[in-house]
Coordinates of C-alpha atoms and ligand atoms in Angstrom, one line a residue:
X1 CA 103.7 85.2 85.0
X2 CA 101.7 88.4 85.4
X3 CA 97.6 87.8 85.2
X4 CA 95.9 90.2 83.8
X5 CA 92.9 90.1 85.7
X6 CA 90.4 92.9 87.0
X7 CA 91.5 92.5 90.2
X8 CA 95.3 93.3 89.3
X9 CA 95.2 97.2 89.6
X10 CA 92.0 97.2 91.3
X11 CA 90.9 99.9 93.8
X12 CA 88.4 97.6 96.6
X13 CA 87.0 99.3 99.4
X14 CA 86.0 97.8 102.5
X15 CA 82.2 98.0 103.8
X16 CA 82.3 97.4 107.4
X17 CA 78.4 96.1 107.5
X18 CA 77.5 97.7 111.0
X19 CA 78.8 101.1 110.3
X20 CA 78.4 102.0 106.6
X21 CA 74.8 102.8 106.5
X22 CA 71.6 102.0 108.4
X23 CA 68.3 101.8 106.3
X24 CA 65.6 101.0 108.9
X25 CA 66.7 102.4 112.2
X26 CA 68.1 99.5 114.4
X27 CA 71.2 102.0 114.8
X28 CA 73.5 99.3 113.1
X29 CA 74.5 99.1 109.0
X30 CA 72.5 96.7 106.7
X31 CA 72.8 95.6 103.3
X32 CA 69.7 97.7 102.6
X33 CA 72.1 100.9 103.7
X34 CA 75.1 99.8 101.6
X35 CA 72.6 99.7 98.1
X36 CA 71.5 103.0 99.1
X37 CA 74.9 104.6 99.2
X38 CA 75.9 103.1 96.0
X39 CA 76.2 106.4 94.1
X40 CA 78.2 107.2 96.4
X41 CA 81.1 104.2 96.3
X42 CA 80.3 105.3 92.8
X43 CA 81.4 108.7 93.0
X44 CA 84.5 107.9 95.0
X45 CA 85.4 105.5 92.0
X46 CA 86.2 102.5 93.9
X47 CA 86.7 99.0 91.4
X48 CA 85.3 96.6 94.4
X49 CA 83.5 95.8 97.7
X50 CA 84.7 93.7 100.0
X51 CA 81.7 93.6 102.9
X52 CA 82.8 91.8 106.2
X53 CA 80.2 89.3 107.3
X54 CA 76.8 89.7 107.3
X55 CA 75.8 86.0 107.7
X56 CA 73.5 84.9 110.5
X57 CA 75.4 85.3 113.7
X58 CA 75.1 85.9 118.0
X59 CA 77.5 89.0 117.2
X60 CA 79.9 87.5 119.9
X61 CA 82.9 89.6 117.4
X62 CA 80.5 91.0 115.3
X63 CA 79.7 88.8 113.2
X64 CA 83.1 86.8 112.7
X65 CA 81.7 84.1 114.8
X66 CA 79.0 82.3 112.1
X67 CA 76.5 80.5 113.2
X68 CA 74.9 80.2 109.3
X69 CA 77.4 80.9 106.6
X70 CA 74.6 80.8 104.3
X71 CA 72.0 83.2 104.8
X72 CA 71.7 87.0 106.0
X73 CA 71.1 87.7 109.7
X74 CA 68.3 90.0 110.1
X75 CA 70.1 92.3 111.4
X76 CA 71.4 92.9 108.1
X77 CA 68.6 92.5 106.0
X78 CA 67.6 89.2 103.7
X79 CA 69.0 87.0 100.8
X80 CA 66.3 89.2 99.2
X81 CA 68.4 92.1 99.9
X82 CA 71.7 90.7 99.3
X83 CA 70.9 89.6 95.7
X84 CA 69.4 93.7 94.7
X85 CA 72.4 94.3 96.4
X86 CA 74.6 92.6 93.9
X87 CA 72.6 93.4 90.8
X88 CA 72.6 97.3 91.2
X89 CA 76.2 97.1 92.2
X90 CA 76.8 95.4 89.2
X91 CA 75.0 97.6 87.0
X92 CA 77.6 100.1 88.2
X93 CA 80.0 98.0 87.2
X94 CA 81.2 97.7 91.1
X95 CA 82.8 94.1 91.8
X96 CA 81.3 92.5 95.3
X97 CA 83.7 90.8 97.0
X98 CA 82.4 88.8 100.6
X99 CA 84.4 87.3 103.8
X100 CA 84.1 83.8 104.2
X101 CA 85.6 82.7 107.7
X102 CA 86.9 79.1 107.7
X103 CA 88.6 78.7 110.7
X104 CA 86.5 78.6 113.1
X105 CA 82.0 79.0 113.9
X106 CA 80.0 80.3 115.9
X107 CA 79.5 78.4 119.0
X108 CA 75.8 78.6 118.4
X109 CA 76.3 77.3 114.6
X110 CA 73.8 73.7 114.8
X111 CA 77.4 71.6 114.2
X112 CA 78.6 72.9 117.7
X113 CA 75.5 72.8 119.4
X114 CA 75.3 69.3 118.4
X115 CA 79.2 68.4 119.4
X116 CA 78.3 69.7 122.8
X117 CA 75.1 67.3 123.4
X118 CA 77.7 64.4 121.8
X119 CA 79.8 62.5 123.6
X120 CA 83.7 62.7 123.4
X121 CA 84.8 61.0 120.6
X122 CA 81.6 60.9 118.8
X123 CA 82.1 62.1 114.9
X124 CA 80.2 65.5 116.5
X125 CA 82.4 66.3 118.3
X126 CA 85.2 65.6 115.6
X127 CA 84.3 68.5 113.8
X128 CA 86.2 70.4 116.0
X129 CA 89.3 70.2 118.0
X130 CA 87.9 68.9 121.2
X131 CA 90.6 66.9 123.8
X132 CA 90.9 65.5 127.0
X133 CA 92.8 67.7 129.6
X134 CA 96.1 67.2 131.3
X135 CA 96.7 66.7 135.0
X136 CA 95.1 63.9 137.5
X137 CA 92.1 64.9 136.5
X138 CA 92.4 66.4 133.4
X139 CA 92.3 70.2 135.0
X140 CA 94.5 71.8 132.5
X141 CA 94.1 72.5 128.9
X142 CA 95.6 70.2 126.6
X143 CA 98.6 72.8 125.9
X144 CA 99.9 76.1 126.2
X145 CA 98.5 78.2 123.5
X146 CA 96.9 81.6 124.1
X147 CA 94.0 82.7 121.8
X148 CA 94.5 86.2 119.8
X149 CA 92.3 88.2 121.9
X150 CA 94.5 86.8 125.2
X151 CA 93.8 84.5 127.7
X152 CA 93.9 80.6 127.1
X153 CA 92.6 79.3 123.4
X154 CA 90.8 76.2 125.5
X155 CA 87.3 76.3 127.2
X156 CA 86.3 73.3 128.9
X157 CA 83.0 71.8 128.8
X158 CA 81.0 70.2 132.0
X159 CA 82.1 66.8 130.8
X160 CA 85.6 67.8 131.4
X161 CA 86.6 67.9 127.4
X162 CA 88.5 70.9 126.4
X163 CA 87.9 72.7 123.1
X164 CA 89.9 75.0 121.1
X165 CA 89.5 78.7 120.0
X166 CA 92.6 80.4 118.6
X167 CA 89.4 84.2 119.2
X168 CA 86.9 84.3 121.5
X169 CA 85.4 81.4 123.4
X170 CA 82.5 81.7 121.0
X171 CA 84.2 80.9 118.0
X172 CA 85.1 77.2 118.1
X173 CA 87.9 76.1 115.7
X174 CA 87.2 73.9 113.0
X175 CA 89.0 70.6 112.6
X176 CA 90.1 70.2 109.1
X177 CA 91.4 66.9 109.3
X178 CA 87.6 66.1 109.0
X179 CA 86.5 66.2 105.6
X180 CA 83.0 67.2 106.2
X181 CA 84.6 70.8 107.3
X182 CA 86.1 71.2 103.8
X183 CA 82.9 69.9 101.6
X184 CA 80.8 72.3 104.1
X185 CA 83.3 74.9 103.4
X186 CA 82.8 74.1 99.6
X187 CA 78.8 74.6 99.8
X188 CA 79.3 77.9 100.8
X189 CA 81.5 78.9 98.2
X190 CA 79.4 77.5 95.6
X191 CA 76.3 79.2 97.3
X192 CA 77.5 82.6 96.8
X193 CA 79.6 82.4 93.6
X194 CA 76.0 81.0 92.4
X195 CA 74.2 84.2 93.6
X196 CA 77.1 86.1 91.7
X197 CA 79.6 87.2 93.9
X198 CA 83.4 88.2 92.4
X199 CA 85.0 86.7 95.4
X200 CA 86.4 86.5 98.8
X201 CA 87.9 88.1 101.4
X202 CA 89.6 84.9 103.8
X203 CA 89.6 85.6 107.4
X204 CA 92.5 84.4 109.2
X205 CA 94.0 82.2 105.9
X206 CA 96.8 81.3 107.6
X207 CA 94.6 79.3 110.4
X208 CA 92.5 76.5 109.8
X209 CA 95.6 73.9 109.9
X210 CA 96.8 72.5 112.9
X211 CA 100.4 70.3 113.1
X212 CA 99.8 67.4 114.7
X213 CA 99.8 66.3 118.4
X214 CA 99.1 70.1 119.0
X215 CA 103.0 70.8 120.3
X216 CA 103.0 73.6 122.6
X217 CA 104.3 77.1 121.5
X218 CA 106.9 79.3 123.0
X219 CA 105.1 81.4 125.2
X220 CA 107.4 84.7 124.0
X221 CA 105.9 84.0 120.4
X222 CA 102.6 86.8 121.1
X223 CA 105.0 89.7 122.7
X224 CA 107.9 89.3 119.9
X225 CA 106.8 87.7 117.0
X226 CA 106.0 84.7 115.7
X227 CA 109.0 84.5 113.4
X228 CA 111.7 84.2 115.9
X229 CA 109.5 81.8 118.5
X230 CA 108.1 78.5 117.4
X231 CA 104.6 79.1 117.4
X232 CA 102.7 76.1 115.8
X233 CA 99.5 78.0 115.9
X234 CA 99.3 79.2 112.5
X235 CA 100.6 79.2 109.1
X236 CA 101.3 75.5 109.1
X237 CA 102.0 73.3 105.8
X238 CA 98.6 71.8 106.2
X239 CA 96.9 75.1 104.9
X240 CA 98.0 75.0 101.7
X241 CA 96.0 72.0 100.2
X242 CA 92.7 73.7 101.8
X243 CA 93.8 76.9 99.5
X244 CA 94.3 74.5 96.9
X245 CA 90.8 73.1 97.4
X246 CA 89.2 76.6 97.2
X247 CA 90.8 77.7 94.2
X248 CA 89.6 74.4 92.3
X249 CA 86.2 76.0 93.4
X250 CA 86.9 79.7 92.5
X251 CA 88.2 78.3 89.3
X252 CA 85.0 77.1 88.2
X253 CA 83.9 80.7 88.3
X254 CA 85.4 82.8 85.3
X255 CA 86.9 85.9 86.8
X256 CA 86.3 84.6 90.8
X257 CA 88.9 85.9 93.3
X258 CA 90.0 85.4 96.6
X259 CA 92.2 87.8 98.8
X260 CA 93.5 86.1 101.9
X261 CA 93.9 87.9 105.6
X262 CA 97.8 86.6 106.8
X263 CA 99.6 87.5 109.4
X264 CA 102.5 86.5 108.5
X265 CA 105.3 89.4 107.1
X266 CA 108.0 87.2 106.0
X267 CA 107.4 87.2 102.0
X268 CA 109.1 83.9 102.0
X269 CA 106.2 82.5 103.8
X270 CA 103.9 84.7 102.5
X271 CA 104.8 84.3 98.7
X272 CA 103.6 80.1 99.4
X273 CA 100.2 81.3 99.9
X274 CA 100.1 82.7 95.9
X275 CA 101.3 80.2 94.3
X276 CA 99.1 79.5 90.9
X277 CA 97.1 77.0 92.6
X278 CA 96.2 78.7 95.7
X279 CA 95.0 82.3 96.4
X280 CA 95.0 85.0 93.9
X281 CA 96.1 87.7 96.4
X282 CA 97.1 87.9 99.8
X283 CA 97.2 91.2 102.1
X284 CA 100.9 92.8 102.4
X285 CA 100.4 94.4 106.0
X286 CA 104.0 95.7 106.2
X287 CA 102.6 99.5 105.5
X288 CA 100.2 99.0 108.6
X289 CA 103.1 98.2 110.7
X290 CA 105.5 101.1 109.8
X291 CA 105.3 104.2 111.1
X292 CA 105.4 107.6 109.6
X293 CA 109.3 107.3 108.2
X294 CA 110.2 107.8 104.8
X295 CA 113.1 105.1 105.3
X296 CA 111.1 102.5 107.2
X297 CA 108.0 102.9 104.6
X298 CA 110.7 102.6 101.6
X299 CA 111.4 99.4 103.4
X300 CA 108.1 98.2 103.9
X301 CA 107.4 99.0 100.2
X302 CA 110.7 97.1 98.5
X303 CA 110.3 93.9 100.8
X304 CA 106.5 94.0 100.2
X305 CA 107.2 94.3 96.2
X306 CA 109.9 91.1 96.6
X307 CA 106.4 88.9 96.9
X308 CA 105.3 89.9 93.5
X309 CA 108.7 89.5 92.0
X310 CA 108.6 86.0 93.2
X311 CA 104.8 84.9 92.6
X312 CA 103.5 86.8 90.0
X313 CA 100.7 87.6 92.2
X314 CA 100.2 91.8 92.1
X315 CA 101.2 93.4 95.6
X316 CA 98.3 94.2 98.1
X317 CA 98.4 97.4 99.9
X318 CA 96.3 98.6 103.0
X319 CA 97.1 101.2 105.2
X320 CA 93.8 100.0 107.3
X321 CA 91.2 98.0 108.5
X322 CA 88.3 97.0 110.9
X323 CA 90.7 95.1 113.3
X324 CA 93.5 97.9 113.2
X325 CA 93.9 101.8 114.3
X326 CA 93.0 104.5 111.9
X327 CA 96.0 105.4 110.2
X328 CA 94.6 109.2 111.1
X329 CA 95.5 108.6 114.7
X330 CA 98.6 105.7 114.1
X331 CA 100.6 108.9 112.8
X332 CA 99.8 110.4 115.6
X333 CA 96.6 112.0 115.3
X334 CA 94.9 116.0 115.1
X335 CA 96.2 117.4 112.1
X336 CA 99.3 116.3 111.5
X337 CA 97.9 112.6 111.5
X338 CA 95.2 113.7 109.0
X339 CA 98.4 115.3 107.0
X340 CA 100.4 112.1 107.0
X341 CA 97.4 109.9 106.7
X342 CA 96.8 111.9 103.4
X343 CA 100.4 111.7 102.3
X344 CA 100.6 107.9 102.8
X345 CA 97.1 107.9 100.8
X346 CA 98.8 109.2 98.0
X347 CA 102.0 106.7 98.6
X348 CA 99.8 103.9 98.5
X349 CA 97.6 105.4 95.6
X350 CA 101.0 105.3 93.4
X351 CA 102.1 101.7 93.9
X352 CA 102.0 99.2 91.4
X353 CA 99.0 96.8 92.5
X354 CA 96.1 95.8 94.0
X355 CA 94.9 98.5 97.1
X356 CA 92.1 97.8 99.6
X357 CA 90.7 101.1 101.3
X358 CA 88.7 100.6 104.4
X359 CA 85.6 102.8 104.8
X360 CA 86.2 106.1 106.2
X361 CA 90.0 106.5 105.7
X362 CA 88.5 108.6 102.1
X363 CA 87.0 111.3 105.1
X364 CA 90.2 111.3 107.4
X365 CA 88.4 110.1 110.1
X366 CA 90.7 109.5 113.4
X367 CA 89.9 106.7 115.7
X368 CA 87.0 107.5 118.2
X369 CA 87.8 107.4 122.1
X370 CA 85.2 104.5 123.4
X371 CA 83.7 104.1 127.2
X372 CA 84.8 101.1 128.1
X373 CA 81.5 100.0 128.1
X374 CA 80.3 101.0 125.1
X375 CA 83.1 98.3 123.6
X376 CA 81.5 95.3 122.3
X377 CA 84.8 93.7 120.9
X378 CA 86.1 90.6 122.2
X379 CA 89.4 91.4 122.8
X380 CA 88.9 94.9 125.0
X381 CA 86.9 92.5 126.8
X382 CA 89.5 89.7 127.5
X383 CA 92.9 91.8 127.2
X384 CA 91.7 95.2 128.4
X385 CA 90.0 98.3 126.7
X386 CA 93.0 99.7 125.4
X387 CA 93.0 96.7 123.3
X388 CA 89.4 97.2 121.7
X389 CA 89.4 97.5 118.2
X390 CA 86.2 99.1 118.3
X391 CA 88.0 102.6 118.4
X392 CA 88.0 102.1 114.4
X393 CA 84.6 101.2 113.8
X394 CA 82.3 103.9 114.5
X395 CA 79.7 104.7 111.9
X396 CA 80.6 107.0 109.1
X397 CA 79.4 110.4 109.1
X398 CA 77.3 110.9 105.8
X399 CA 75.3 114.7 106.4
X400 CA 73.6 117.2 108.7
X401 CA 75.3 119.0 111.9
X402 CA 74.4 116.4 114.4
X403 CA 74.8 112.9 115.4
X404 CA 73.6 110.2 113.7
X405 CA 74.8 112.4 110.3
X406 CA 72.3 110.9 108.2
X407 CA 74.2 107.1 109.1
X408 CA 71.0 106.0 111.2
X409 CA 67.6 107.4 111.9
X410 CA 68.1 106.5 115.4
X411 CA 70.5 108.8 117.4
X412 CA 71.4 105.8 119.2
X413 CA 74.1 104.0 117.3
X414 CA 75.6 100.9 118.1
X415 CA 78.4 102.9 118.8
X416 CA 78.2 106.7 119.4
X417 CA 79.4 109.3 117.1
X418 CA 81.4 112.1 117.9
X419 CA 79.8 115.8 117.7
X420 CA 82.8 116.5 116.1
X421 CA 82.8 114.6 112.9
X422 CA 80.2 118.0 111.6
X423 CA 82.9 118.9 109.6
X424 CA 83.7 115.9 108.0
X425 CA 80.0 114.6 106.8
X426 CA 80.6 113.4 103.2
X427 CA 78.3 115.9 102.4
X428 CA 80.6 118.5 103.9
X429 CA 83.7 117.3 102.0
X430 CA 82.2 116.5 98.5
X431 CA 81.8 120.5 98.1
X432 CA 85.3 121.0 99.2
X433 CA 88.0 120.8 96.6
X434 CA 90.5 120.7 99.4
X435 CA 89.1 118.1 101.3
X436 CA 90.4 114.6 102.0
X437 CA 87.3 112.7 100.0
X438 CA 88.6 115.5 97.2
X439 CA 91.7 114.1 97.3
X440 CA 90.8 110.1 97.4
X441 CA 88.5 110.7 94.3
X442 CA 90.8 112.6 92.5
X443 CA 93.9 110.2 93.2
X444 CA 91.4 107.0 92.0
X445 CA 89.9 108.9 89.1
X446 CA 93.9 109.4 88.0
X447 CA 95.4 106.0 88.7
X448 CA 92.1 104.8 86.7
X449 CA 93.0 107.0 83.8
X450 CA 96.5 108.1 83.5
X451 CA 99.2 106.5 81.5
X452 CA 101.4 107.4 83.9
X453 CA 100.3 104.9 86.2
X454 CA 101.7 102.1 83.7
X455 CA 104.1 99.9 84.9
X456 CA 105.0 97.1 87.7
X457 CA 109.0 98.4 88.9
X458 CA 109.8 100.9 90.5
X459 CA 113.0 103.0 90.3
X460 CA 114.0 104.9 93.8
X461 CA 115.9 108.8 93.3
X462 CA 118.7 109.6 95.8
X463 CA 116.5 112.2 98.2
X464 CA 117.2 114.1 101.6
X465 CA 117.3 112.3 105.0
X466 CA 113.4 112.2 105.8
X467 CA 112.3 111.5 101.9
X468 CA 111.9 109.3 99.1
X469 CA 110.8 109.4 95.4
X470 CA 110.1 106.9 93.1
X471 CA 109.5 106.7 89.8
X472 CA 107.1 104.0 87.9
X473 CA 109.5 102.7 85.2
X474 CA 106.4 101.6 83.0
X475 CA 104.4 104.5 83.1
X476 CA 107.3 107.3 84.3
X477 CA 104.9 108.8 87.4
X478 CA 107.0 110.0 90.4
X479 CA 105.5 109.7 93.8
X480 CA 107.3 112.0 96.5
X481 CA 106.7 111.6 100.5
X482 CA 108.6 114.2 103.0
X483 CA 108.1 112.5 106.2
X484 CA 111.1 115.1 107.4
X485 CA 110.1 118.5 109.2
X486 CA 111.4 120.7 106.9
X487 CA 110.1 121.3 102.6
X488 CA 112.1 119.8 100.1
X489 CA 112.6 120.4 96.3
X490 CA 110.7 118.4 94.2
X491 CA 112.1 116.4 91.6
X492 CA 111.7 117.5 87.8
X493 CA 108.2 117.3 86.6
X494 CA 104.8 118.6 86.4
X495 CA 102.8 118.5 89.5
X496 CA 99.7 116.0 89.3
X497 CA 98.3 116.1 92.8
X498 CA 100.0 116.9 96.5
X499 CA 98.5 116.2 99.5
X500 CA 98.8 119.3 100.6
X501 CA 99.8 122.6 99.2
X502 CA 103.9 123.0 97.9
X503 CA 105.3 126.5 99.9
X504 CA 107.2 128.1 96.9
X505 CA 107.2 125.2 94.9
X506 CA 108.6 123.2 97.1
X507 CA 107.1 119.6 99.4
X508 CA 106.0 120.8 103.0
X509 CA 106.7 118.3 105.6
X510 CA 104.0 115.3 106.1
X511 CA 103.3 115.7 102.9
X512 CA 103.6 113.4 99.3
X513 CA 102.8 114.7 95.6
X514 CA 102.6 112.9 92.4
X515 CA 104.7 114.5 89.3
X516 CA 104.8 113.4 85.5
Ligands
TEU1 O1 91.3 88.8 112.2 C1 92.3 87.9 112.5 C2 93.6 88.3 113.2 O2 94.4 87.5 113.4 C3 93.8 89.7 113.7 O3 93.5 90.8 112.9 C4 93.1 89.9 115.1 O4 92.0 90.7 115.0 C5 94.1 90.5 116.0 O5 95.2 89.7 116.0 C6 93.4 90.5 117.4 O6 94.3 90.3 118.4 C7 90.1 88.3 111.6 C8 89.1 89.4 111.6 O7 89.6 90.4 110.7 C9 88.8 89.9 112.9 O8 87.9 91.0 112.9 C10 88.2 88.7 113.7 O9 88.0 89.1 115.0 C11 89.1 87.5 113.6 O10 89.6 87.2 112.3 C12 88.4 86.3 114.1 O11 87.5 85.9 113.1

């Protein structure tokens, strides 16, 4: 059954917090920034936000480790600021969308702090996953896993207790066999849906649940993929009534939504998450996983589109995020990454479904090469630099010829900005019919307005080794990528957009175009 709810064809964009836009000067993002650039989200024509956390926090993985899930840390701004935040969004009619992160806290959150001045076994220390080690005297952590930003998911604490963390050290996970985690998890819903919020982003919604006896899992599982190694770390059956619990919540809220963060690509597994009683959408990442190849992305997109078949639930594209590479520099960076980053815009642009943008990708930016040390992620610090994810969140470039481009009043942002990004200040590309902001607004503007855009199957043409086409069979709009090196003929039809400009009518190479 197909819902038809605002969310179903919905264009959300992702405000990274700490790099959108800084109002008073600390050199990091704030709410305060976000309500200031609202003409602009405005402009781009963007349905929803989705901002990543902004709750009180150390900022041990900037700010997915909570130490106060509800209230602002200052860092951000206030409450105060959140709720203007909300209202003038809303008076553009843009949705707000916020993470909630229920797998693990902060270990400065007052829970934690208090399991670690509690003795084992106490009902403190219960609201985590705290065991006793293995060996003669208990030396070794209680089993094999590894946590996602490398290195062992146990810490052990001076009383010889291990505890678990599937991230960081700092971010304890929660044990949700204890049923003060769920009711705590329930206030927070309730205490933003009662400011107003539309919904919620879920970090790591394939967490939270652990089997039990915490089996160990096949150390090849992280290198080659959890499908084809038993890895009892995630996605267990467990996680499903905890989904269940939250959409009794949501459902209290007419119109309330939740998107959920799993990684897992089997759309078997996938498709459980969506059932009618559990989340509304979940994110497809098979189209950040494939690289620039007309097959492989016609692949991505038909076994991405089998969930929907199955569940109802509409498809969720993303071609990026805060946590992945900028698909500028995936496809291999200069300008033919910013020409197949602009194609695969267009791809995604076409599909049938809900599509989350993450700030930035609308300016082309690439990734941004980091000093090691001026990488504050977790994981370049536990698995090595070249694993930072930093490299994708450097503030955006808004005006003016010089670093900070109008992001900060400080030049010294919490990460630096490249002198190079002068030509790609939003103020720059707004002017520029040819530039890639040109091209996001007028690809939104269309799938907004066009009939053509009608329609949830897709019909694929025969095309030359290197292409595809397809054709919305509701609607009748024909989206054509040439991943090849060479132009191709276009199929029949008048020319809506291209990402770049057809040589003698035909499609250059790393490039799409939309027909009717
Ligand atoms: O990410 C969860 C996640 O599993 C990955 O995207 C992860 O970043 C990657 O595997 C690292 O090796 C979410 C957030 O999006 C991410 O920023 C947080 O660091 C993480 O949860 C912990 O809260």
């Amino acid at each position: 059954m197909r819902q038809e709810a605002w969310w179903q064809d919905a264009v959300f964009y992702q405000v990274y917090v700490r790099s959108f836009a800084d109002s008073d000067g600390d050199g990091v993002g704030d709410l305060e920034g976000i309500h200031s650039r609202l003409g602009y989200l405005e402009l781009l024509g963007v349905d929803a936000l989705w901002l990543t956390p902004f709750y009180r926090s150390p900022m041990a993985d900037h700010g997915y480790d909570i130490a106060d899930p509800r209230d602002v840390d200052p860092m951000f701004g206030t409450l105060g600021d959140f709720d203007v935040l909300l209202t003038e969004a809303h008076k553009r009619g843009i949705k707000v969308t916020v993470d909630v992160v229920p797998n693990h806290t902060s270990n400065q959150h007052a829970w934690f702090k208090s399991a670690m001045a509690a003795a084992p076994g106490s009902p403190e220390r219960d609201r985590y996953i705290f065991r006793d080690g293995v060996g003669p005297t208990g030396e070794d952590p209680p089993n094999n896993w590894v946590s996602a930003f490398g290195g062992p998911a146990w810490t052990r604490v001076p009383d010889g207790q291990w505890y678990l963390h599937l991230f960081a050290p700092q971010q304890p996970d929660l044990n949700w066999a204890n049923p003060e985690v769920a009711a705590d998890l329930e206030r927070t819903l309730r205490f933003w849906l009662e400011r107003g919020v539309d919904g919620f982003r879920i970090d790591v919604a394939h967490g939270m649940a652990k089997p039990p006896g915490l089996p160990d899992m096949d150390p090849r599982a992280d290198a080659l993929g959890p499908s084809h190694y038993y890895d009892p770390r995630w996605d267990n059956d467990g996680v499903h009534e905890i989904h269940q619990m939250i959409r009794k919540v949501l459902d209290e809220f007419p119109d309330a939504m939740a998107v959920g963060e799993i990684w897992v690509t089997d759309e078997e597994r996938l498709s459980r998450y969506l059932r009618p009683d559990e989340l509304h959408l979940a994110f497809n990442f098979r189209l950040v996983l494939t690289h620039f190849d007309a097959d492989a992305m016609r692949t991505a997109i038909e076994r991405s589109l089998t969930v929907p078949a199955k569940v109802g639930a509409p498809a969720t594209w993303t071609l990026g995020n805060h946590d992945v590479w900028r698909q500028v520099s995936r496809y291999g960076g200069g300008e033919t990454g910013v020409r197949r980053a602009r194609a695969m815009a267009l791809v995604e642009l076409a599909l049938p479904g809900t599509v989350y943008l993450y700030n930035g990708e609308e300016l082309g930016l690439a990734n941004v090469e980091l000093a090691p040390a001026d990488m504050a992620d977790p994981r370049a610090k536990t698995s090595g630099a070249e694993f930072g994810r930093d490299v994708s969140r450097v503030p955006l470039p808004w005006e003016g010829d010089l670093p900070p481009f109008g992001f900060s009043r400080n030049p010294r942002t919490w990460l630096p900005m490249p002198a190079e990004w002068a030509g790609l200040t939003v103020e720059k590309q707004i002017e520029d019919a040819d530039s890639t902001l040109s091209l996001y607004r007028q690809a939104i503007e269309l799938r907004k307005t066009h009939p053509a855009f009608g329609g949830d199957e897709l019909e694929w043409y025969g095309a030359p080794a290197g292409c595809f086409a397809f054709r919305r069979r509701g609607g009748g709009l024909v989206c054509a990528l040439n991943t090849s090196a060479s132009p191709i003929a276009l199929p029949p039809g008048e020319v809506l957009l291209s990402s770049s400009p057809l040589v003698d009518g035909k499609l250059p190479a790393d490039s799409a175009a939309w027909l009717i």
